[in-house]
Amino acid sequence: MARMRKLLSAASLLAALALVGCAPEEGGLQSQKLATLKGRGKLICGVDGKLPGFSFVAPDGQYSGLDVDVCKAVAAATLGDPTKVDYRDLNSSERFAALASGEVDLLSRNTTVTLSRDAAGGNGLSFAPPVFYDGQGVMVPVASGIKGLKDLAGKPICVETGTTTELNLADRMREIAAAYTPLKFQTGDQTYAAYLQGRCVAVTSDRSQLAGKRTNFPDPAAHTLLPEVLSKEPLAPATVNADPAWSDAVRWTVYALMQAEELGITQANIDTKLAEAKAKTNLADLRRFLGVEGEFGKQLGLAPDFVVKAVKAVGNYGEIFERNVGTGSKLKLERGLNRQWQQGGLIYSPPFR
Amino acid sequence: MGEPFSGPLPWWRDRRVLPWLMQGAVALVVLLLIAFLLGNLVRNLSAAGMLLSFRWLQQPAGFDVSETLLPFDAGLPYWRALVAGLVNTLRAVLVGLVGATALGTLVGLASFSSNALLRGLARAYVELIRNIPLLLQLVFWYFVVFLALPNGEAALQLPGVVLAKSGLFLAWFGEGLRWSGPTLVEGVWQAPLRLTVEFSALVTGLVVYTGAFISEVVRGGITAVPKGQWEAAASLGLGPLVTLRRIVLPQALRVIVPGLNTQYISLAKNSALAVAVGYTDLYSVAETTLNQTGRAVEVILILLGAYLVIDLAISALMGWFNRLVRIRER
């Protein structure tokens, strides 16, 4: 039960804080989390688990999605095997307690980067680069005739509690001075069930999430997104602030997926690229990126060829996007802001130097 | 053989001192343990830069709370949001207590009925309800029963009561204290008293669930009264209802009240499951607050404190009631 789990994680956070005798060791070169991970042989990754396109359990019991691929890439980079992941389904209000208490190593659960979540005095998270630039939207039944936010005045709106969505909704509705009734639910399942049962005339969330959930509706075509985009929602994987070396390993694994796309390295051609890098000593950039020379892996506490392993496991960023949420998938989302920077998007990896 | 000891007793053998000494030692150990845990908590929180602070309670909440008795908007501080949630919790608990007591008493009495069908129904109700987790029952009431209700003209209409998906509409004193029932205005129900389906589902779930346990407490209390009391009353020519009211219940209450106390306390605690059916109670507001502020420890401490106070208040009231109904030895 979700609620039991949350209580447990909150309790274990309290207990951990109360019982741990000494503060965490000074962060040396070696990350404590990486050592734990290698000892355990598994990465514990917190995901949504019920969001098509991002993290979803297929009929065969396998997790798939964009968020899941990030978990796999990190497992491949750190442990050398993308299958060594334990997935934990977390709802939006239990996710931070689960991360802070160490119940999960990595949170890859369409989480918006915000100041208060990042700040040491707030949730104290450390964010990897955003893997999906999103915005908050509102979904209504086509038959309702609602055309914009103003039409929602005085109406009940379903929203998941513990999300930035909840606050943005309150802000926007205050701006246009429209009274409304927020109906808050603890899990996405309850939120969308109440919406489908007609308890509220609209449901609000990130636009990608609405599109993803809609694919599972009995009649997806009967629901439409309002044109308004309520907010910026950069969704990023997160780790705790306390272990900077581990955060760096995650951060640069994500960057590696983006850099691979920029360099035209794909899951299919990675082996030829690697052979090429090994053969031609003049391709210094490629040799460093793929770990043929240089110490990038070692500096991060990872294997020299962590990039090769990550790309081999899940492909580059563009491939991950297309496979899970792109125009070829069920969600049919355009790349939009999520194109590479040369194409006018926001996906931009700092140099691997 | 020496003289029997006659001087003053040394203090370490004094029966008046020893128990105090032992209890003092135990208390000291417990206090030290608590101090150690609290010290660790504060030390580790400060190391993580999260020293306990309650100043954030004054900051604007930034989220809305639905169906509040006290006016609330997103510009008001967090503590007002928590108070609004607490009031919502108390409202559900109070209505739940009254309903569960009434239902439990009726079912408890029904299990003594001479009518076999009524007895069987009472047994079936108790066995069915108390063996299914409350959370499941709440989800059932909300999603399967209340959200399946139709809206508008098709809504379920009883005299003075209308059950619709948009809520429960009851007859009550409206404008000018005139008794008025629910009316349909342009396809939307209006009534002087409107309860949301979330509140209704929560209260129904709590009443039905706790009612089953209370009926067992009532049954136990009545069974504890010796059969001779019934027979004596019958031989004096008293009818069954008078016997129950004048003879049996006064004696049964001293057995019933302590058990009732336990059930009342569980009902208050179970009300925190409201979040599963979208009712904005204290727990739901606290959860949002926790997420927005990142103040996990403080918010949980506030929650612990609030539920503790509610339950202690119930206990105190029941304790007072218990003293009222106990048999006075004369």
XYZ file of C-alpha atoms in Angstrom:
683
model
C 0.000 0.000 0.000
C 1.295 3.373 -1.037
C 0.374 5.048 2.189
C 2.073 2.392 4.286
C 5.205 2.785 2.208
C 5.223 6.501 2.621
C 4.779 6.270 6.358
C 7.581 3.770 6.421
C 9.899 5.971 4.428
C 9.023 9.007 6.508
C 9.555 6.947 9.640
C 12.803 5.514 8.384
C 13.979 9.026 7.543
C 13.229 10.043 11.118
C 14.813 6.899 12.484
C 17.844 7.242 10.266
C 18.346 10.830 11.338
C 17.841 9.902 14.969
C 19.964 6.784 15.071
C 22.924 7.491 12.816
C 25.625 8.286 15.283
C 27.916 10.338 13.123
C 27.493 12.673 10.198
C 28.331 11.263 6.739
C 32.054 11.088 6.076
C 33.782 13.870 4.249
C 33.135 13.244 0.558
C 36.416 11.929 -0.725
C 37.190 10.873 -4.258
C 35.217 7.683 -3.878
C 31.474 8.017 -3.509
C 29.878 6.093 -0.671
C 26.785 5.501 -2.784
C 28.843 4.076 -5.659
C 30.597 1.717 -3.244
C 27.218 0.611 -1.813
C 25.906 0.131 -5.323
C 28.816 -2.033 -6.403
C 28.561 -4.087 -3.242
C 24.837 -4.595 -3.727
C 25.152 -5.201 -7.469
C 21.841 -3.418 -8.106
C 20.690 0.115 -8.688
C 17.442 0.992 -6.879
C 15.608 3.430 -9.052
C 12.471 5.319 -8.020
C 9.988 5.664 -10.876
C 6.314 6.459 -11.360
C 5.517 3.058 -12.820
C 2.086 4.014 -14.115
C 2.860 6.624 -16.729
C 2.966 5.369 -20.325
C 5.980 6.715 -22.224
C 7.956 7.527 -19.080
C 7.753 4.504 -16.819
C 5.240 1.802 -17.347
C 5.003 -1.917 -16.748
C 4.333 -3.694 -20.022
C 2.130 -6.828 -20.159
C 5.295 -8.955 -20.005
C 6.177 -7.397 -16.645
C 9.104 -5.361 -17.947
C 9.450 -1.679 -17.151
C 9.829 0.634 -20.113
C 9.833 4.355 -20.818
C 12.046 7.403 -20.937
C 12.549 7.576 -17.180
C 13.222 3.848 -17.077
C 15.853 4.181 -19.816
C 17.674 6.740 -17.671
C 17.766 4.144 -14.851
C 19.074 1.540 -17.276
C 21.739 3.899 -18.640
C 22.956 4.693 -15.113
C 22.975 0.987 -14.191
C 24.968 0.230 -17.343
C 27.435 3.048 -16.635
C 27.941 2.176 -12.964
C 27.485 -1.603 -12.834
C 28.084 -2.500 -16.475
C 24.651 -4.095 -16.857
C 21.396 -2.271 -17.693
C 19.271 -5.095 -16.267
C 20.640 -4.685 -12.741
C 17.937 -2.285 -11.641
C 15.299 -2.664 -8.936
C 12.402 -0.374 -9.722
C 10.351 1.167 -6.928
C 7.029 2.739 -7.821
C 6.687 5.994 -5.925
C 3.821 8.477 -5.886
C 4.552 12.155 -6.120
C 4.309 12.843 -2.427
C 6.473 9.976 -1.207
C 9.270 10.369 -3.751
C 11.448 12.869 -1.855
C 11.218 11.061 1.466
C 12.183 7.833 -0.331
C 15.222 9.510 -1.870
C 16.279 11.343 1.298
C 16.050 8.193 3.410
C 18.184 6.257 0.917
C 15.384 3.864 0.019
C 16.133 4.647 -3.633
C 19.524 5.613 -5.091
C 18.154 7.581 -7.973
C 14.828 9.286 -8.579
C 13.894 9.118 -12.241
C 10.282 10.055 -11.978
C 9.275 13.047 -14.144
C 10.291 15.439 -11.380
C 10.317 19.183 -12.059
C 13.483 21.064 -11.138
C 12.623 23.916 -8.796
C 14.619 26.133 -6.489
C 13.112 24.823 -3.270
C 13.668 21.209 -4.285
C 17.293 21.923 -5.200
C 18.203 24.179 -2.256
C 19.970 22.654 0.739
C 17.424 24.395 2.981
C 14.553 22.943 0.957
C 14.354 19.330 -0.221
C 18.138 19.266 -0.681
C 18.145 17.378 -3.974
C 20.792 17.386 -6.640
C 19.349 17.440 -10.144
C 20.816 15.860 -13.251
C 20.160 17.757 -16.500
C 16.501 17.824 -17.552
C 15.673 14.889 -19.814
C 12.309 16.313 -20.816
C 11.282 19.958 -21.101
C 7.587 20.033 -20.404
C 4.852 22.467 -19.472
C 1.711 22.133 -17.384
C -1.513 21.647 -19.290
C -5.186 21.053 -18.602
C -7.210 18.240 -20.114
C -10.999 18.408 -20.501
C -13.595 16.211 -22.195
C -14.239 17.461 -25.743
C -17.978 17.286 -25.041
C -17.704 19.761 -22.134
C -17.244 22.675 -24.545
C -14.582 24.210 -22.291
C -12.186 26.277 -24.410
C -9.894 27.953 -21.898
C -8.914 28.374 -18.239
C -11.574 31.068 -17.733
C -14.325 28.525 -18.459
C -13.130 26.518 -15.448
C -14.226 29.166 -12.920
C -16.290 27.641 -10.146
C -15.653 24.100 -11.363
C -13.897 21.203 -9.646
C -10.439 20.381 -11.052
C -8.616 17.115 -10.271
C -4.951 17.399 -9.342
C -2.328 15.129 -7.821
C -1.169 16.315 -4.411
C 2.484 17.099 -3.713
C 3.219 18.338 -7.213
C 4.294 21.698 -8.614
C 1.127 21.374 -10.667
C -0.973 21.998 -7.578
C 0.802 25.307 -6.881
C 0.842 26.492 -10.503
C -2.864 25.866 -10.758
C -3.489 27.946 -7.625
C -1.251 30.744 -8.995
C -2.844 30.890 -12.463
C -6.394 30.742 -11.161
C -5.605 33.557 -8.733
C -4.145 35.608 -11.590
C -7.341 35.386 -13.595
C -9.380 35.726 -10.381
C -11.325 32.529 -10.972
C -12.545 30.589 -7.953
C -12.315 26.814 -8.384
C -12.380 23.658 -6.288
C -9.151 21.657 -6.242
C -9.804 17.948 -5.728
C -6.542 16.483 -4.539
C -5.584 12.843 -4.771
C -2.543 11.020 -3.573
C -1.882 8.969 -6.686
C -2.265 9.507 -10.387
C -4.566 6.473 -10.582
C -7.083 8.038 -8.209
C -6.800 11.428 -9.904
C -7.532 10.120 -13.378
C -10.194 7.690 -12.148
C -12.087 10.583 -10.506
C -11.739 12.615 -13.722
C -12.981 9.767 -15.898
C -15.913 9.203 -13.533
C -16.899 12.828 -14.122
C -16.243 14.099 -10.579
C -14.219 16.999 -12.008
C -14.532 18.749 -15.349
C -10.780 19.003 -15.862
C -7.552 17.342 -14.817
C -4.247 19.164 -14.761
C -0.686 17.879 -14.964
C 2.369 18.088 -17.196
C 1.289 17.991 -20.830
C 3.394 14.908 -21.539
C 1.798 13.112 -18.620
C -1.713 14.018 -19.779
C -0.862 12.744 -23.258
C 0.577 9.560 -21.770
C -2.376 8.861 -19.488
C -4.816 9.607 -22.308
C -3.471 6.675 -24.324
C -4.887 4.384 -21.628
C -8.347 6.009 -21.540
C -11.308 4.006 -22.921
C -11.802 6.699 -25.607
C -8.670 8.871 -25.967
C -10.189 10.997 -28.727
C -12.909 12.252 -26.376
C -10.393 14.279 -24.355
C -8.447 17.335 -25.410
C -5.726 19.583 -24.002
C -6.515 23.276 -23.478
C -4.217 25.603 -25.450
C -2.832 27.306 -22.318
C 0.532 26.183 -20.985
C 0.558 27.041 -17.306
C 4.206 26.691 -16.448
C 7.736 25.575 -17.290
C 8.326 22.004 -16.206
C 11.874 20.822 -16.791
C 11.773 17.152 -15.739
C 15.025 15.761 -14.462
C 16.450 12.767 -12.580
C 17.507 13.577 -9.017
C 19.870 12.340 -6.339
C 20.541 13.607 -2.808
C 22.885 16.534 -2.198
C 24.905 14.578 0.334
C 26.960 12.560 -2.181
C 28.314 14.912 -4.864
C 30.444 12.203 -6.518
C 27.367 10.018 -7.075
C 25.404 13.001 -8.383
C 28.219 13.709 -10.847
C 28.218 10.128 -12.088
C 24.481 10.340 -12.786
C 24.735 13.829 -14.283
C 27.471 12.880 -16.758
C 25.821 9.620 -17.719
C 22.775 11.663 -18.787
C 25.010 14.163 -20.588
C 26.743 11.259 -22.351
C 23.402 10.186 -23.868
C 22.884 13.723 -25.188
C 26.472 14.061 -26.406
C 26.178 10.712 -28.196
C 23.240 12.028 -30.203
C 25.169 15.167 -31.059
C 28.071 13.046 -32.303
C 25.777 10.750 -34.273
C 26.586 7.724 -32.118
C 23.656 5.313 -31.921
C 22.920 1.968 -30.311
C 23.406 0.407 -33.763
C 26.709 1.994 -34.730
C 28.412 2.206 -31.336
C 30.597 -0.843 -32.035
C 31.849 0.511 -35.372
C 32.437 3.927 -33.782
C 34.388 2.273 -30.994
C 36.483 0.271 -33.490
C 37.077 3.443 -35.463
C 38.170 5.318 -32.343
C 40.551 2.506 -31.431
C 42.015 2.384 -34.924
C 42.460 6.098 -35.585
C 44.592 7.890 -33.034
C 43.800 11.264 -34.614
C 40.144 11.162 -33.477
C 41.066 12.417 -29.999
C 37.604 13.766 -29.096
C 35.884 10.503 -29.944
C 38.624 8.459 -28.226
C 38.193 10.439 -25.002
C 34.379 10.286 -25.168
C 34.362 6.523 -25.627
C 37.051 6.008 -23.011
C 39.754 4.700 -25.344
C 42.067 7.280 -23.866
C 41.929 9.778 -21.015
C 40.557 9.339 -17.510
C 36.969 10.564 -17.659
C 35.548 7.350 -16.284
C 38.090 7.174 -13.497
C 37.482 10.788 -12.501
C 33.797 9.982 -12.062
C 34.529 6.731 -10.239
C 33.188 4.736 -13.192
C 34.640 2.311 -15.726
C 36.589 3.962 -18.590
C 34.003 2.830 -21.140
C 30.891 3.904 -19.192
C 29.650 5.897 -22.186
C 29.865 2.860 -24.473
C 27.936 0.742 -21.973
C 25.211 3.350 -21.478
C 24.670 3.961 -25.203
C 24.771 0.243 -25.947
C 22.082 -0.332 -23.339
C 19.539 2.294 -24.314
C 20.802 4.246 -27.333
C 21.436 7.981 -27.465
C 19.008 10.619 -26.154
C 17.244 11.038 -29.511
C 16.673 7.294 -29.792
C 15.320 7.132 -26.240
C 12.931 10.003 -26.967
C 11.656 8.557 -30.236
C 11.203 5.046 -28.861
C 9.228 6.084 -25.784
C 7.368 9.312 -26.431
C 8.205 10.460 -29.982
C 6.037 10.639 -33.074
C 6.500 6.933 -33.697
C 5.263 5.970 -30.225
C 1.772 5.877 -28.753
C 2.188 9.308 -27.209
C 3.108 10.978 -30.526
C 4.900 13.951 -28.986
C 6.954 16.329 -31.141
C 10.584 16.863 -30.112
C 9.841 20.607 -29.674
C 12.042 22.026 -26.925
C 13.672 18.636 -26.578
C 15.639 18.894 -29.824
C 19.409 19.247 -29.811
C 20.668 22.786 -29.456
C 21.864 22.932 -33.086
C 18.257 22.396 -34.142
C 16.965 25.116 -31.855
C 16.150 22.885 -28.882
C 17.391 22.926 -25.278
C 19.263 19.605 -25.219
C 22.862 20.679 -24.768
C 25.664 18.646 -23.288
C 28.686 20.535 -21.922
C 31.944 19.398 -23.565
C 33.508 16.092 -22.502
C 36.932 17.527 -21.735
C 22.722 -15.189 69.329
C 22.991 -11.412 69.119
C 20.446 -8.851 70.035
C 17.638 -8.383 67.489
C 18.401 -5.366 65.352
C 16.656 -2.389 66.827
C 18.417 0.716 65.488
C 17.008 2.835 62.644
C 16.630 0.883 59.362
C 19.374 1.743 56.809
C 17.860 3.593 53.789
C 18.837 0.895 51.284
C 16.563 -1.547 53.072
C 13.697 0.871 53.640
C 10.520 -0.261 51.892
C 9.476 3.386 51.620
C 12.614 4.415 49.759
C 13.428 1.402 47.583
C 10.500 1.574 45.078
C 11.147 5.282 44.519
C 14.800 4.534 43.940
C 14.100 1.790 41.404
C 11.528 3.835 39.528
C 13.814 6.857 39.566
C 16.559 4.767 37.965
C 14.246 3.462 35.239
C 12.931 6.964 34.546
C 16.497 8.242 34.315
C 17.420 5.577 31.742
C 14.328 6.363 29.648
C 15.005 10.093 29.798
C 18.640 9.566 28.831
C 17.560 7.442 25.862
C 15.112 10.109 24.715
C 17.728 12.819 25.176
C 20.225 10.759 23.184
C 17.762 10.245 20.296
C 16.658 13.875 20.291
C 20.263 15.052 20.490
C 21.163 12.867 17.549
C 18.171 14.095 15.587
C 19.072 17.730 16.153
C 22.777 17.098 15.467
C 22.113 15.241 12.218
C 19.498 17.725 11.097
C 21.880 20.608 11.671
C 24.615 18.693 9.835
C 22.181 18.375 6.918
C 21.346 22.081 7.247
C 17.790 21.292 8.282
C 17.640 22.575 11.848
C 14.157 22.340 13.349
C 12.345 25.558 12.684
C 8.696 26.529 12.546
C 9.074 29.961 10.996
C 7.845 28.642 7.638
C 4.400 28.347 9.200
C 4.034 32.101 8.669
C 4.765 31.966 4.934
C 1.949 31.997 2.379
C 0.837 28.465 1.542
C 0.365 29.004 -2.192
C -2.091 26.107 -2.557
C -5.840 25.955 -2.203
C -7.873 23.903 0.245
C -11.317 22.803 -0.874
C -14.459 22.697 1.270
C -13.271 24.650 4.283
C -15.475 25.872 7.090
C -13.100 28.772 7.778
C -12.438 30.981 4.741
C -9.121 30.094 3.120
C -7.205 31.142 0.029
C -3.758 30.448 -1.325
C -2.387 33.743 0.027
C -2.876 32.739 3.677
C -0.001 31.225 5.684
C 0.698 27.515 6.126
C -0.611 27.407 9.680
C -4.001 28.595 8.459
C -4.005 25.801 5.873
C -3.185 23.269 8.603
C -5.941 24.670 10.829
C -8.395 24.434 7.920
C -7.350 20.789 7.478
C -7.705 20.136 11.215
C -11.223 21.576 11.201
C -12.094 19.312 8.263
C -10.716 16.313 10.161
C -12.704 17.206 13.288
C -15.864 17.628 11.226
C -15.512 14.169 9.682
C -14.582 12.607 13.045
C -17.523 14.150 14.912
C -20.099 13.155 12.318
C -18.448 9.736 12.098
C -18.580 9.206 15.879
C -22.280 10.014 16.079
C -23.148 7.867 13.052
C -20.995 4.905 14.084
C -22.418 4.930 17.615
C -25.996 4.964 16.332
C -25.365 2.246 13.750
C -23.292 0.122 16.135
C -25.919 0.293 18.883
C -28.732 -0.659 16.519
C -26.801 -3.594 15.045
C -25.625 -4.663 18.504
C -29.218 -4.755 19.733
C -30.365 -6.462 16.545
C -28.107 -9.417 17.340
C -30.398 -10.132 20.330
C -33.544 -9.958 18.242
C -35.975 -12.862 18.328
C -36.216 -12.471 14.548
C -33.731 -14.925 13.021
C -33.437 -12.953 9.774
C -32.498 -9.741 11.607
C -30.006 -11.636 13.773
C -28.462 -13.219 10.690
C -28.220 -9.876 8.890
C -26.500 -8.291 11.888
C -23.958 -11.157 12.031
C -23.348 -11.038 8.283
C -22.779 -7.265 8.407
C -20.253 -7.539 11.211
C -18.343 -10.429 9.666
C -18.274 -8.861 6.211
C -17.251 -5.358 7.224
C -14.670 -6.014 9.899
C -12.747 -8.444 7.718
C -12.177 -6.059 4.802
C -9.471 -3.364 5.086
C -10.902 0.099 5.635
C -8.898 1.625 2.792
C -10.543 -0.746 0.307
C -13.956 0.067 1.707
C -13.345 3.814 1.369
C -12.225 3.433 -2.234
C -15.308 1.291 -2.843
C -17.694 3.850 -1.363
C -16.081 6.688 -3.281
C -15.404 5.277 -6.723
C -18.040 2.567 -6.968
C -20.965 4.056 -5.044
C -20.786 7.848 -4.842
C -19.038 8.627 -8.147
C -21.436 6.303 -9.961
C -24.366 8.509 -8.953
C -26.020 10.394 -11.833
C -26.201 14.186 -12.036
C -29.039 16.617 -12.731
C -32.557 15.298 -13.128
C -31.479 11.677 -13.076
C -30.057 12.083 -9.553
C -31.378 9.888 -6.767
C -34.179 11.845 -5.102
C -35.642 11.048 -1.685
C -37.822 13.345 0.407
C -35.514 16.149 1.581
C -32.386 14.430 0.260
C -30.831 14.350 -3.195
C -27.871 12.118 -3.979
C -25.947 13.303 -7.032
C -22.387 13.049 -8.313
C -21.956 16.733 -7.498
C -22.743 16.069 -3.849
C -25.297 15.280 -1.177
C -28.049 17.900 -0.990
C -30.077 18.041 2.218
C -33.099 20.006 3.377
C -32.148 22.504 6.096
C -32.987 25.982 7.322
C -32.232 28.229 4.373
C -32.610 31.988 3.999
C -34.726 33.553 6.723
C -34.530 30.293 8.658
C -37.151 28.796 6.396
C -37.043 25.036 6.027
C -36.301 24.326 2.378
C -35.434 21.249 0.379
C -33.090 20.709 -2.582
C -34.127 22.331 -5.851
C -32.912 21.893 -9.408
C -31.794 25.221 -10.940
C -30.798 25.019 -14.609
C -29.690 21.414 -14.290
C -27.650 22.049 -11.131
C -28.866 21.014 -7.686
C -29.037 23.667 -4.975
C -29.795 23.131 -1.304
C -29.224 24.926 1.981
C -26.952 22.110 3.110
C -24.555 20.551 0.623
C -22.030 17.843 1.466
C -19.383 16.851 -1.059
C -19.195 13.259 -2.246
C -15.666 13.075 -0.811
C -16.922 13.934 2.676
C -19.913 11.633 2.265
C -17.761 8.708 1.112
C -15.308 9.181 3.984
C -18.000 9.453 6.643
C -19.996 6.543 5.206
C -16.874 4.386 5.157
C -15.902 5.310 8.712
C -19.444 4.846 10.057
C -19.986 1.462 8.410
C -16.538 0.183 9.410
C -16.473 1.432 13.005
C -20.169 0.586 13.429
C -19.322 -3.095 12.979
C -16.787 -2.991 15.820
C -19.033 -0.911 18.059
C -21.891 -3.373 17.571
C -19.618 -6.113 18.898
C -18.731 -3.963 21.907
C -22.432 -3.359 22.565
C -23.218 -7.055 22.141
C -20.424 -7.946 24.544
C -21.670 -5.429 27.103
C -25.212 -6.741 27.004
C -24.084 -10.364 27.175
C -22.093 -9.478 30.296
C -25.309 -8.644 32.159
C -26.421 -11.868 33.930
C -29.418 -13.584 32.389
C -31.107 -13.461 35.768
C -31.542 -9.710 35.383
C -33.668 -10.223 32.267
C -35.661 -12.951 33.959
C -36.173 -10.908 37.111
C -37.396 -7.967 35.083
C -39.715 -10.200 33.100
C -41.164 -11.681 36.302
C -41.869 -8.141 37.518
C -43.903 -7.688 34.364
C -41.565 -5.299 32.563
C -41.595 -5.363 28.751
C -38.409 -6.029 26.781
C -37.807 -2.363 25.828
C -38.228 -1.106 29.386
C -36.024 -3.930 30.648
C -33.349 -2.923 28.174
C -33.504 0.770 28.998
C -33.944 0.591 32.774
C -32.264 -2.645 33.805
C -29.811 -3.968 31.242
C -28.216 -0.950 29.542
C -27.263 0.861 32.796
C -25.379 -2.279 33.828
C -23.996 -2.940 30.365
C -22.636 0.590 29.901
C -19.778 0.096 32.346
C -18.544 -2.735 30.132
C -19.359 -0.927 26.889
C -17.783 2.471 27.544
C -14.106 1.433 27.773
C -14.467 -0.618 24.574
C -16.235 2.269 22.913
C -13.329 4.541 23.816
C -10.949 2.317 21.844
C -13.256 2.346 18.820
C -13.659 6.133 18.949
C -9.909 6.569 19.029
C -9.434 4.252 16.037
C -12.085 6.170 14.128
C -10.243 9.434 14.733
C -6.973 7.876 13.570
C -8.571 6.136 10.577
C -9.949 9.461 9.374
C -6.435 10.133 8.032
C -7.287 7.742 5.180
C -9.379 10.631 3.796
C -6.626 11.407 1.329
C -7.543 8.247 -0.596
C -10.934 9.693 -1.472
C -9.833 13.256 -2.153
C -11.138 14.763 1.094
C -8.906 17.590 2.318
C -8.277 16.617 5.924
C -5.356 17.481 8.171
C -3.221 14.659 6.780
C -3.824 15.734 3.191
C -2.933 19.371 3.903
C 0.110 18.287 5.910
C 1.267 16.148 3.025
C 1.050 19.026 0.568
C 2.792 21.263 3.097
C 5.551 18.698 3.563
C 6.154 18.564 -0.167
C 6.143 22.289 -0.708
C 8.357 23.166 2.245
C 10.601 20.111 2.506
C 10.095 20.329 6.304
C 9.444 16.609 6.748
C 10.377 16.333 10.425
C 8.490 19.430 11.553
C 5.347 18.536 9.615
C 5.352 14.983 10.959
C 5.827 16.310 14.497
C 2.826 18.619 14.008
C 0.784 15.684 12.674
C 1.802 13.464 15.596
C 0.895 16.214 18.044
C -2.464 16.946 16.447
C -3.650 13.325 16.356
C -2.349 12.761 19.885
C -4.346 15.742 21.172
C -7.512 14.632 19.335
C -7.244 11.106 20.744
C -6.396 12.260 24.269
C -9.406 14.583 24.171
C -11.651 11.677 23.148
C -10.140 9.541 25.919
C -10.683 12.287 28.504
C -14.311 12.716 27.467
C -14.917 8.987 27.588
C -13.184 8.766 30.950
C -15.551 11.396 32.291
C -18.512 9.510 30.825
C -17.223 6.268 32.304
C -17.165 7.780 35.792
C -20.714 8.947 35.194
C -22.083 5.500 34.349
C -20.095 3.319 36.706
C -21.945 1.567 39.468
C -21.588 3.438 42.702
C -21.024 1.103 45.619
C -23.189 2.114 48.503
